[in-house]
Amino acid sequence: FIYLATRMSEHSGLLSDVHTEANKNKTKVKLEDVAGIEENLKLEIIEIIDFIKNPEKYKKLNAKMPKGILMEGEPGVGKTMLAKAIANEAEVDFFYRSAADLENPYLGMSAKTVKELFKKARESKNAIIFIDEIDSIGNRSEKNTVSGSGLINALLTEMDGFNENENIVVIAATNHIEKLDKAILREGRFDRKISIPLPNVNGRKEILKVHLKDKKLSSDVDLDILAKLTTEYSGAALAGIVNEASIQAVREGSEEITQEHLMKARDKKIMGVPFK
C-alpha cells in the first residue's frame, strides 16, 4: 500500500510538470520554416491561423472555430513542426503532450492529467494543445485499457466543454486516421482533418535547401539530382541525410559538404553501414 501510494504521488507530481511551450519565448518555428508544403495545404493552414488569431472576424458571421484539428501523415512529415508553426503565426501559447505520456495505469489519474493540461491552456486563454500520436490511445482495433478508455473520455469531455469565449484549439496527430475510435472522429470534436503527404520532388528540394542553408557547400552540389533520388522520403529522413553528410565531411577533414557526401549519406540511409 505504501509503495502504491508513493508511485501515485510520483505520477501526481507530473501534473505540475505538464510540458508547455509559450510561443513568445520558446516556439520559434515559422510557417516558412516548414518547407515542402503543397500550395493547397498551405492555404488551409493560413485559414486556420487566421481563425485562431482573429476569432472576432468569424464570430460576426456566426462562423465557429473548429475545436479540434486532426493531422494525418506518415512519421516524419512534420506534423509537430507544423503545429508549432501554427501556434507561432497565430501568436498563441503551445502546449505539447504525447498521448502515451498522458496515459496512466492508476485509475482516474489519466483523466486528472488531461484536466490539468486543459486547465493550464484555459489559464493561458489563447492556446493550442497539441497531442501527438493520438492513435496510441484511440485505436478502435485494439482493446482499450481502463485507463486508455478513461483518457479518451476525459479528452473529449474537455473539448465538449469549450465555450465560444475560449480561444483554444486541440490539434492531434496520427499516422492512421482510419484506425481511430469513432467517438474521436464524431462531428463537433475534430472538425478539421488535414492530410499531410510525403513531399514531392519540388518539396524535397525545398526541404533540403532549408537544412543546408547554414552549411558550406561545394560547387558540385546538385539538389535536383538528390531530390529525384529520394522518392518517398519524409522531411525527417531528408534532414537525416543532410546531418549524415555533415558528419562524413567532418570525418574526412573537409571544410565543405560535397555531392559525394550527400550521395553516400543517401546510400547509407537505404543500405545501412557497408561491410568492409
Short mmCIF file of N, CA and C in Angstrom, two decimals, residues 26-178:
data_model
loop_
_atom_site.label_atom_id
_atom_site.label_comp_id
_atom_site.label_asym_id
_atom_site.label_seq_id
_atom_site.Cartn_x
_atom_site.Cartn_y
_atom_site.Cartn_z
N LYS A 26 9.51 30.30 -26.57
CA LYS A 26 10.15 29.05 -26.97
C LYS A 26 9.77 28.57 -28.36
N THR A 27 8.53 28.76 -28.77
CA THR A 27 8.11 28.23 -30.07
C THR A 27 8.47 29.23 -31.16
N LYS A 28 9.59 29.00 -31.79
CA LYS A 28 10.13 29.95 -32.77
C LYS A 28 9.86 29.54 -34.22
N VAL A 29 9.24 28.38 -34.41
CA VAL A 29 9.04 27.87 -35.77
C VAL A 29 8.05 28.74 -36.54
N LYS A 30 8.44 29.14 -37.74
CA LYS A 30 7.57 29.93 -38.61
C LYS A 30 7.05 29.03 -39.74
N LEU A 31 5.99 29.47 -40.36
CA LEU A 31 5.42 28.69 -41.45
C LEU A 31 6.42 28.53 -42.59
N GLU A 32 7.23 29.55 -42.79
CA GLU A 32 8.23 29.50 -43.87
C GLU A 32 9.32 28.47 -43.58
N ASP A 33 9.46 28.08 -42.31
CA ASP A 33 10.45 27.06 -41.94
C ASP A 33 9.98 25.65 -42.29
N VAL A 34 8.67 25.50 -42.48
CA VAL A 34 8.11 24.19 -42.81
C VAL A 34 8.08 24.06 -44.33
N ALA A 35 9.18 23.61 -44.88
CA ALA A 35 9.30 23.54 -46.34
C ALA A 35 8.59 22.31 -46.88
N GLY A 36 8.31 22.34 -48.18
CA GLY A 36 7.75 21.18 -48.86
C GLY A 36 6.24 21.07 -48.78
N ILE A 37 5.56 22.09 -48.25
CA ILE A 37 4.09 22.04 -48.15
C ILE A 37 3.48 22.44 -49.48
N GLU A 38 2.55 21.64 -49.97
CA GLU A 38 1.88 21.97 -51.22
C GLU A 38 0.97 23.18 -51.04
N GLU A 39 0.73 23.90 -52.11
CA GLU A 39 0.05 25.20 -52.04
C GLU A 39 -1.36 25.09 -51.46
N ASN A 40 -2.11 24.07 -51.86
CA ASN A 40 -3.48 23.95 -51.33
C ASN A 40 -3.49 23.70 -49.84
N LEU A 41 -2.52 22.94 -49.34
CA LEU A 41 -2.41 22.68 -47.91
C LEU A 41 -1.99 23.96 -47.18
N LYS A 42 -1.09 24.71 -47.78
CA LYS A 42 -0.63 25.95 -47.16
C LYS A 42 -1.78 26.94 -47.00
N LEU A 43 -2.66 27.01 -47.98
CA LEU A 43 -3.82 27.91 -47.90
C LEU A 43 -4.74 27.50 -46.76
N GLU A 44 -4.92 26.20 -46.56
CA GLU A 44 -5.76 25.72 -45.47
C GLU A 44 -5.14 26.05 -44.12
N ILE A 45 -3.82 25.91 -44.02
CA ILE A 45 -3.12 26.24 -42.78
C ILE A 45 -3.24 27.72 -42.48
N ILE A 46 -3.10 28.55 -43.50
CA ILE A 46 -3.22 30.01 -43.31
C ILE A 46 -4.62 30.36 -42.81
N GLU A 47 -5.64 29.68 -43.32
CA GLU A 47 -7.00 29.93 -42.86
C GLU A 47 -7.17 29.55 -41.40
N ILE A 48 -6.57 28.44 -40.99
CA ILE A 48 -6.63 28.02 -39.59
C ILE A 48 -5.94 29.04 -38.69
N ILE A 49 -4.78 29.52 -39.13
CA ILE A 49 -4.06 30.54 -38.36
C ILE A 49 -4.92 31.80 -38.20
N ASP A 50 -5.58 32.20 -39.27
CA ASP A 50 -6.45 33.38 -39.22
C ASP A 50 -7.63 33.16 -38.28
N PHE A 51 -8.17 31.95 -38.31
CA PHE A 51 -9.28 31.57 -37.42
C PHE A 51 -8.88 31.79 -35.96
N ILE A 52 -7.67 31.31 -35.61
CA ILE A 52 -7.20 31.37 -34.23
C ILE A 52 -6.78 32.79 -33.85
N LYS A 53 -6.14 33.47 -34.77
CA LYS A 53 -5.60 34.81 -34.49
C LYS A 53 -6.68 35.88 -34.47
N ASN A 54 -7.71 35.72 -35.31
CA ASN A 54 -8.75 36.74 -35.43
C ASN A 54 -10.14 36.14 -35.27
N PRO A 55 -10.44 35.57 -34.10
CA PRO A 55 -11.73 34.90 -33.92
C PRO A 55 -12.93 35.82 -34.06
N GLU A 56 -12.77 37.09 -33.69
CA GLU A 56 -13.90 38.03 -33.74
C GLU A 56 -14.39 38.23 -35.16
N LYS A 57 -13.50 38.16 -36.11
CA LYS A 57 -13.86 38.35 -37.52
C LYS A 57 -14.85 37.29 -37.98
N TYR A 58 -14.67 36.09 -37.47
CA TYR A 58 -15.54 34.98 -37.87
C TYR A 58 -16.84 34.95 -37.06
N LYS A 59 -16.76 35.44 -35.82
CA LYS A 59 -17.95 35.46 -34.98
C LYS A 59 -19.02 36.41 -35.53
N LYS A 60 -18.58 37.41 -36.28
CA LYS A 60 -19.54 38.36 -36.86
C LYS A 60 -20.53 37.67 -37.79
N LEU A 61 -20.07 36.60 -38.43
CA LEU A 61 -20.94 35.83 -39.33
C LEU A 61 -21.35 34.50 -38.69
N ASN A 62 -21.14 34.43 -37.37
CA ASN A 62 -21.51 33.23 -36.61
C ASN A 62 -20.79 31.98 -37.11
N ALA A 63 -19.57 32.18 -37.63
CA ALA A 63 -18.74 31.05 -38.07
C ALA A 63 -17.96 30.54 -36.86
N LYS A 64 -18.08 29.28 -36.55
CA LYS A 64 -17.46 28.72 -35.37
C LYS A 64 -16.08 28.15 -35.68
N MET A 65 -15.14 28.51 -34.84
CA MET A 65 -13.79 27.99 -34.98
C MET A 65 -13.79 26.50 -34.61
N PRO A 66 -13.08 25.66 -35.35
CA PRO A 66 -13.06 24.23 -35.02
C PRO A 66 -12.43 23.99 -33.66
N LYS A 67 -13.05 23.11 -32.88
CA LYS A 67 -12.50 22.77 -31.57
C LYS A 67 -11.23 21.94 -31.72
N GLY A 68 -11.25 21.09 -32.73
CA GLY A 68 -10.12 20.19 -32.91
C GLY A 68 -9.72 20.05 -34.36
N ILE A 69 -8.43 19.83 -34.57
CA ILE A 69 -7.87 19.62 -35.90
C ILE A 69 -7.07 18.33 -35.86
N LEU A 70 -7.34 17.45 -36.79
CA LEU A 70 -6.65 16.16 -36.84
C LEU A 70 -5.67 16.17 -38.00
N MET A 71 -4.40 16.00 -37.69
CA MET A 71 -3.36 15.94 -38.72
C MET A 71 -2.98 14.49 -38.97
N GLU A 72 -3.08 14.07 -40.21
CA GLU A 72 -2.72 12.71 -40.57
C GLU A 72 -1.54 12.72 -41.52
N GLY A 73 -0.59 11.82 -41.30
CA GLY A 73 0.54 11.73 -42.21
C GLY A 73 1.55 10.71 -41.72
N GLU A 74 2.41 10.29 -42.64
CA GLU A 74 3.45 9.32 -42.29
C GLU A 74 4.38 9.92 -41.24
N PRO A 75 5.05 9.07 -40.45
CA PRO A 75 6.04 9.59 -39.49
C PRO A 75 7.10 10.42 -40.20
N GLY A 76 7.42 11.57 -39.62
CA GLY A 76 8.48 12.40 -40.17
C GLY A 76 8.06 13.44 -41.19
N VAL A 77 6.74 13.56 -41.48
CA VAL A 77 6.31 14.54 -42.49
C VAL A 77 6.22 15.95 -41.91
N GLY A 78 6.36 16.08 -40.59
CA GLY A 78 6.41 17.42 -40.00
C GLY A 78 5.14 17.87 -39.31
N LYS A 79 4.37 16.93 -38.76
CA LYS A 79 3.11 17.29 -38.11
C LYS A 79 3.36 18.17 -36.88
N THR A 80 4.32 17.78 -36.05
CA THR A 80 4.61 18.56 -34.85
C THR A 80 5.16 19.94 -35.22
N MET A 81 6.06 19.97 -36.17
CA MET A 81 6.65 21.24 -36.60
C MET A 81 5.58 22.18 -37.16
N LEU A 82 4.64 21.61 -37.90
CA LEU A 82 3.57 22.42 -38.48
C LEU A 82 2.66 22.97 -37.39
N ALA A 83 2.37 22.16 -36.37
CA ALA A 83 1.54 22.62 -35.25
C ALA A 83 2.23 23.76 -34.51
N LYS A 84 3.54 23.66 -34.33
CA LYS A 84 4.30 24.72 -33.68
C LYS A 84 4.26 26.00 -34.52
N ALA A 85 4.36 25.83 -35.83
CA ALA A 85 4.32 27.00 -36.72
C ALA A 85 2.96 27.69 -36.65
N ILE A 86 1.90 26.90 -36.58
CA ILE A 86 0.55 27.47 -36.46
C ILE A 86 0.44 28.29 -35.18
N ALA A 87 0.94 27.73 -34.07
CA ALA A 87 0.90 28.45 -32.79
C ALA A 87 1.71 29.74 -32.85
N ASN A 88 2.86 29.66 -33.47
CA ASN A 88 3.73 30.85 -33.58
C ASN A 88 3.09 31.93 -34.42
N GLU A 89 2.59 31.55 -35.60
CA GLU A 89 2.00 32.52 -36.51
C GLU A 89 0.70 33.11 -35.94
N ALA A 90 -0.03 32.30 -35.17
CA ALA A 90 -1.29 32.78 -34.57
C ALA A 90 -1.05 33.54 -33.27
N GLU A 91 0.20 33.51 -32.80
CA GLU A 91 0.60 34.23 -31.59
C GLU A 91 -0.15 33.73 -30.36
N VAL A 92 -0.22 32.41 -30.21
CA VAL A 92 -0.84 31.80 -29.03
C VAL A 92 0.16 30.84 -28.39
N ASP A 93 -0.12 30.46 -27.14
CA ASP A 93 0.75 29.54 -26.43
C ASP A 93 0.59 28.12 -26.97
N PHE A 94 1.65 27.35 -26.83
CA PHE A 94 1.69 25.99 -27.38
C PHE A 94 1.93 24.99 -26.26
N PHE A 95 0.99 24.05 -26.12
CA PHE A 95 1.10 23.01 -25.10
C PHE A 95 1.24 21.66 -25.79
N TYR A 96 2.34 20.98 -25.54
CA TYR A 96 2.60 19.71 -26.21
C TYR A 96 2.55 18.55 -25.21
N ARG A 97 1.85 17.48 -25.61
CA ARG A 97 1.91 16.24 -24.86
C ARG A 97 1.75 15.07 -25.83
N SER A 98 2.52 14.02 -25.59
CA SER A 98 2.30 12.77 -26.31
C SER A 98 1.14 12.05 -25.65
N ALA A 99 0.28 11.43 -26.46
CA ALA A 99 -0.87 10.70 -25.90
C ALA A 99 -0.40 9.61 -24.95
N ALA A 100 0.69 8.96 -25.28
CA ALA A 100 1.20 7.89 -24.42
C ALA A 100 1.63 8.43 -23.06
N ASP A 101 2.14 9.66 -23.03
CA ASP A 101 2.56 10.26 -21.77
C ASP A 101 1.36 10.61 -20.89
N LEU A 102 0.22 10.87 -21.51
CA LEU A 102 -0.97 11.22 -20.75
C LEU A 102 -1.57 9.99 -20.06
N GLU A 103 -1.37 8.82 -20.66
CA GLU A 103 -1.97 7.60 -20.11
C GLU A 103 -1.27 7.20 -18.82
N ASN A 104 -2.07 6.85 -17.82
CA ASN A 104 -1.55 6.50 -16.51
C ASN A 104 -2.22 5.21 -16.05
N PRO A 105 -1.45 4.24 -15.54
CA PRO A 105 -2.04 2.95 -15.15
C PRO A 105 -2.94 3.02 -13.92
N TYR A 106 -2.86 4.10 -13.17
CA TYR A 106 -3.66 4.21 -11.96
C TYR A 106 -5.03 4.80 -12.27
N LEU A 107 -6.06 4.18 -11.77
CA LEU A 107 -7.43 4.55 -12.07
C LEU A 107 -7.70 6.02 -11.77
N GLY A 108 -8.18 6.73 -12.76
CA GLY A 108 -8.56 8.12 -12.58
C GLY A 108 -7.45 9.11 -12.81
N MET A 109 -6.18 8.64 -12.83
CA MET A 109 -5.06 9.57 -12.95
C MET A 109 -4.93 10.13 -14.36
N SER A 110 -5.27 9.33 -15.39
CA SER A 110 -5.20 9.82 -16.77
C SER A 110 -6.15 11.00 -16.96
N ALA A 111 -7.38 10.86 -16.46
CA ALA A 111 -8.36 11.94 -16.57
C ALA A 111 -7.88 13.19 -15.85
N LYS A 112 -7.24 12.99 -14.71
CA LYS A 112 -6.74 14.13 -13.92
C LYS A 112 -5.63 14.86 -14.67
N THR A 113 -4.77 14.09 -15.34
CA THR A 113 -3.69 14.68 -16.12
C THR A 113 -4.25 15.51 -17.26
N VAL A 114 -5.26 14.99 -17.94
CA VAL A 114 -5.89 15.72 -19.04
C VAL A 114 -6.54 17.01 -18.53
N LYS A 115 -7.24 16.92 -17.42
CA LYS A 115 -7.90 18.10 -16.86
C LYS A 115 -6.88 19.18 -16.51
N GLU A 116 -5.73 18.76 -15.97
CA GLU A 116 -4.68 19.72 -15.62
C GLU A 116 -4.11 20.39 -16.87
N LEU A 117 -3.94 19.61 -17.92
CA LEU A 117 -3.44 20.16 -19.18
C LEU A 117 -4.40 21.22 -19.72
N PHE A 118 -5.69 20.90 -19.76
CA PHE A 118 -6.68 21.84 -20.27
C PHE A 118 -6.82 23.05 -19.34
N LYS A 119 -6.65 22.84 -18.04
CA LYS A 119 -6.71 23.96 -17.10
C LYS A 119 -5.62 24.97 -17.40
N LYS A 120 -4.40 24.48 -17.66
CA LYS A 120 -3.29 25.37 -17.98
C LYS A 120 -3.56 26.13 -19.28
N ALA A 121 -4.16 25.43 -20.25
CA ALA A 121 -4.47 26.08 -21.52
C ALA A 121 -5.53 27.17 -21.33
N ARG A 122 -6.52 26.88 -20.50
CA ARG A 122 -7.58 27.86 -20.23
C ARG A 122 -7.02 29.08 -19.50
N GLU A 123 -6.07 28.86 -18.62
CA GLU A 123 -5.44 29.98 -17.92
C GLU A 123 -4.67 30.86 -18.90
N SER A 124 -4.15 30.23 -19.95
CA SER A 124 -3.45 30.97 -20.98
C SER A 124 -4.41 31.78 -21.85
N LYS A 125 -5.67 31.31 -21.96
CA LYS A 125 -6.76 31.96 -22.70
C LYS A 125 -6.65 31.80 -24.21
N ASN A 126 -5.46 31.94 -24.77
CA ASN A 126 -5.25 31.75 -26.21
C ASN A 126 -4.17 30.69 -26.38
N ALA A 127 -4.59 29.51 -26.85
CA ALA A 127 -3.62 28.42 -26.86
C ALA A 127 -3.96 27.34 -27.87
N ILE A 128 -2.92 26.60 -28.22
CA ILE A 128 -3.06 25.36 -28.98
C ILE A 128 -2.56 24.23 -28.10
N ILE A 129 -3.37 23.20 -27.96
CA ILE A 129 -2.96 21.97 -27.28
C ILE A 129 -2.64 20.95 -28.37
N PHE A 130 -1.40 20.49 -28.40
CA PHE A 130 -1.01 19.51 -29.41
C PHE A 130 -0.82 18.15 -28.76
N ILE A 131 -1.57 17.16 -29.22
CA ILE A 131 -1.49 15.80 -28.71
C ILE A 131 -0.92 14.90 -29.80
N ASP A 132 0.27 14.43 -29.59
CA ASP A 132 0.96 13.62 -30.59
C ASP A 132 0.58 12.15 -30.45
N GLU A 133 0.53 11.47 -31.59
CA GLU A 133 0.28 10.02 -31.64
C GLU A 133 -1.01 9.64 -30.91
N ILE A 134 -2.09 10.31 -31.24
CA ILE A 134 -3.36 10.04 -30.57
C ILE A 134 -3.86 8.62 -30.84
N ASP A 135 -3.40 8.00 -31.93
CA ASP A 135 -3.81 6.63 -32.23
C ASP A 135 -3.28 5.63 -31.20
N SER A 136 -2.29 6.04 -30.38
CA SER A 136 -1.78 5.12 -29.36
C SER A 136 -2.80 4.89 -28.25
N ILE A 137 -3.79 5.79 -28.12
CA ILE A 137 -4.84 5.60 -27.12
C ILE A 137 -6.23 5.48 -27.74
N GLY A 138 -6.35 5.91 -29.00
CA GLY A 138 -7.67 5.93 -29.61
C GLY A 138 -7.84 4.93 -30.74
N ASN A 139 -7.09 3.84 -30.69
CA ASN A 139 -7.13 2.83 -31.75
C ASN A 139 -8.32 1.89 -31.51
N ARG A 140 -9.31 1.94 -32.38
CA ARG A 140 -10.52 1.14 -32.17
C ARG A 140 -10.30 -0.34 -32.44
N SER A 141 -9.21 -0.69 -33.14
CA SER A 141 -8.96 -2.10 -33.47
C SER A 141 -8.29 -2.84 -32.32
N GLU A 142 -7.85 -2.10 -31.31
CA GLU A 142 -7.21 -2.72 -30.16
C GLU A 142 -8.10 -2.58 -28.93
N LYS A 143 -7.97 -3.53 -28.04
CA LYS A 143 -8.76 -3.49 -26.81
C LYS A 143 -8.19 -2.42 -25.90
N ASN A 144 -8.99 -1.38 -25.63
CA ASN A 144 -8.53 -0.30 -24.78
C ASN A 144 -8.44 -0.74 -23.32
N THR A 145 -7.42 -0.25 -22.64
CA THR A 145 -7.32 -0.47 -21.21
C THR A 145 -8.31 0.45 -20.51
N VAL A 146 -8.54 0.21 -19.23
CA VAL A 146 -9.44 1.07 -18.48
C VAL A 146 -8.92 2.50 -18.47
N SER A 147 -7.61 2.65 -18.27
CA SER A 147 -7.02 3.98 -18.23
C SER A 147 -7.09 4.65 -19.59
N GLY A 148 -6.88 3.84 -20.66
CA GLY A 148 -6.93 4.40 -22.02
C GLY A 148 -8.32 4.88 -22.36
N SER A 149 -9.33 4.08 -22.01
CA SER A 149 -10.71 4.47 -22.27
C SER A 149 -11.07 5.73 -21.48
N GLY A 150 -10.62 5.79 -20.22
CA GLY A 150 -10.88 6.98 -19.40
C GLY A 150 -10.20 8.20 -19.95
N LEU A 151 -9.03 8.01 -20.53
CA LEU A 151 -8.28 9.12 -21.11
C LEU A 151 -9.01 9.71 -22.31
N ILE A 152 -9.52 8.84 -23.19
CA ILE A 152 -10.27 9.31 -24.36
C ILE A 152 -11.51 10.07 -23.91
N ASN A 153 -12.23 9.50 -22.95
CA ASN A 153 -13.44 10.16 -22.45
C ASN A 153 -13.13 11.52 -21.83
N ALA A 154 -12.02 11.58 -21.08
CA ALA A 154 -11.63 12.85 -20.45
C ALA A 154 -11.28 13.90 -21.50
N LEU A 155 -10.55 13.47 -22.52
CA LEU A 155 -10.17 14.39 -23.59
C LEU A 155 -11.39 14.94 -24.32
N LEU A 156 -12.31 14.07 -24.68
CA LEU A 156 -13.50 14.50 -25.41
C LEU A 156 -14.43 15.34 -24.54
N THR A 157 -14.49 15.01 -23.25
CA THR A 157 -15.32 15.80 -22.33
C THR A 157 -14.79 17.22 -22.22
N GLU A 158 -13.46 17.35 -22.13
CA GLU A 158 -12.86 18.69 -22.05
C GLU A 158 -13.12 19.48 -23.33
N MET A 159 -13.03 18.81 -24.47
CA MET A 159 -13.29 19.50 -25.75
C MET A 159 -14.75 19.91 -25.86
N ASP A 160 -15.64 19.04 -25.40
CA ASP A 160 -17.08 19.37 -25.44
C ASP A 160 -17.40 20.54 -24.53
N GLY A 161 -16.53 20.76 -23.52
CA GLY A 161 -16.78 21.83 -22.56
C GLY A 161 -16.29 23.20 -22.99
N PHE A 162 -15.66 23.29 -24.17
CA PHE A 162 -15.21 24.59 -24.66
C PHE A 162 -16.41 25.51 -24.85
N ASN A 163 -16.26 26.78 -24.49
CA ASN A 163 -17.31 27.74 -24.82
C ASN A 163 -16.79 28.72 -25.86
N GLU A 164 -17.68 29.53 -26.40
CA GLU A 164 -17.33 30.39 -27.53
C GLU A 164 -16.34 31.49 -27.17
N ASN A 165 -16.13 31.72 -25.87
CA ASN A 165 -15.19 32.75 -25.45
C ASN A 165 -13.78 32.22 -25.24
N GLU A 166 -13.62 30.90 -25.37
CA GLU A 166 -12.30 30.30 -25.18
C GLU A 166 -11.63 30.08 -26.53
N ASN A 167 -10.50 30.74 -26.71
CA ASN A 167 -9.77 30.65 -27.97
C ASN A 167 -8.72 29.55 -27.85
N ILE A 168 -9.20 28.32 -27.75
CA ILE A 168 -8.32 27.16 -27.58
C ILE A 168 -8.66 26.13 -28.66
N VAL A 169 -7.63 25.62 -29.30
CA VAL A 169 -7.81 24.61 -30.34
C VAL A 169 -6.93 23.40 -29.99
N VAL A 170 -7.50 22.21 -30.12
CA VAL A 170 -6.74 20.98 -29.91
C VAL A 170 -6.31 20.44 -31.27
N ILE A 171 -5.03 20.23 -31.44
CA ILE A 171 -4.50 19.61 -32.65
C ILE A 171 -3.95 18.24 -32.26
N ALA A 172 -4.41 17.21 -32.94
CA ALA A 172 -3.93 15.86 -32.66
C ALA A 172 -3.28 15.29 -33.92
N ALA A 173 -2.22 14.53 -33.73
CA ALA A 173 -1.51 13.93 -34.85
C ALA A 173 -1.69 12.42 -34.84
N THR A 174 -1.84 11.86 -36.03
CA THR A 174 -1.99 10.41 -36.15
C THR A 174 -1.36 9.92 -37.44
N ASN A 175 -0.86 8.69 -37.41
CA ASN A 175 -0.35 8.05 -38.62
C ASN A 175 -1.43 7.24 -39.32
N HIS A 176 -2.50 6.92 -38.58
CA HIS A 176 -3.55 6.03 -39.11
C HIS A 176 -4.93 6.54 -38.71
N ILE A 177 -5.46 7.47 -39.45
CA ILE A 177 -6.76 8.04 -39.11
C ILE A 177 -7.87 7.01 -39.21
N GLU A 178 -7.70 6.02 -40.09
CA GLU A 178 -8.75 5.01 -40.29
C GLU A 178 -8.90 4.08 -39.08
#
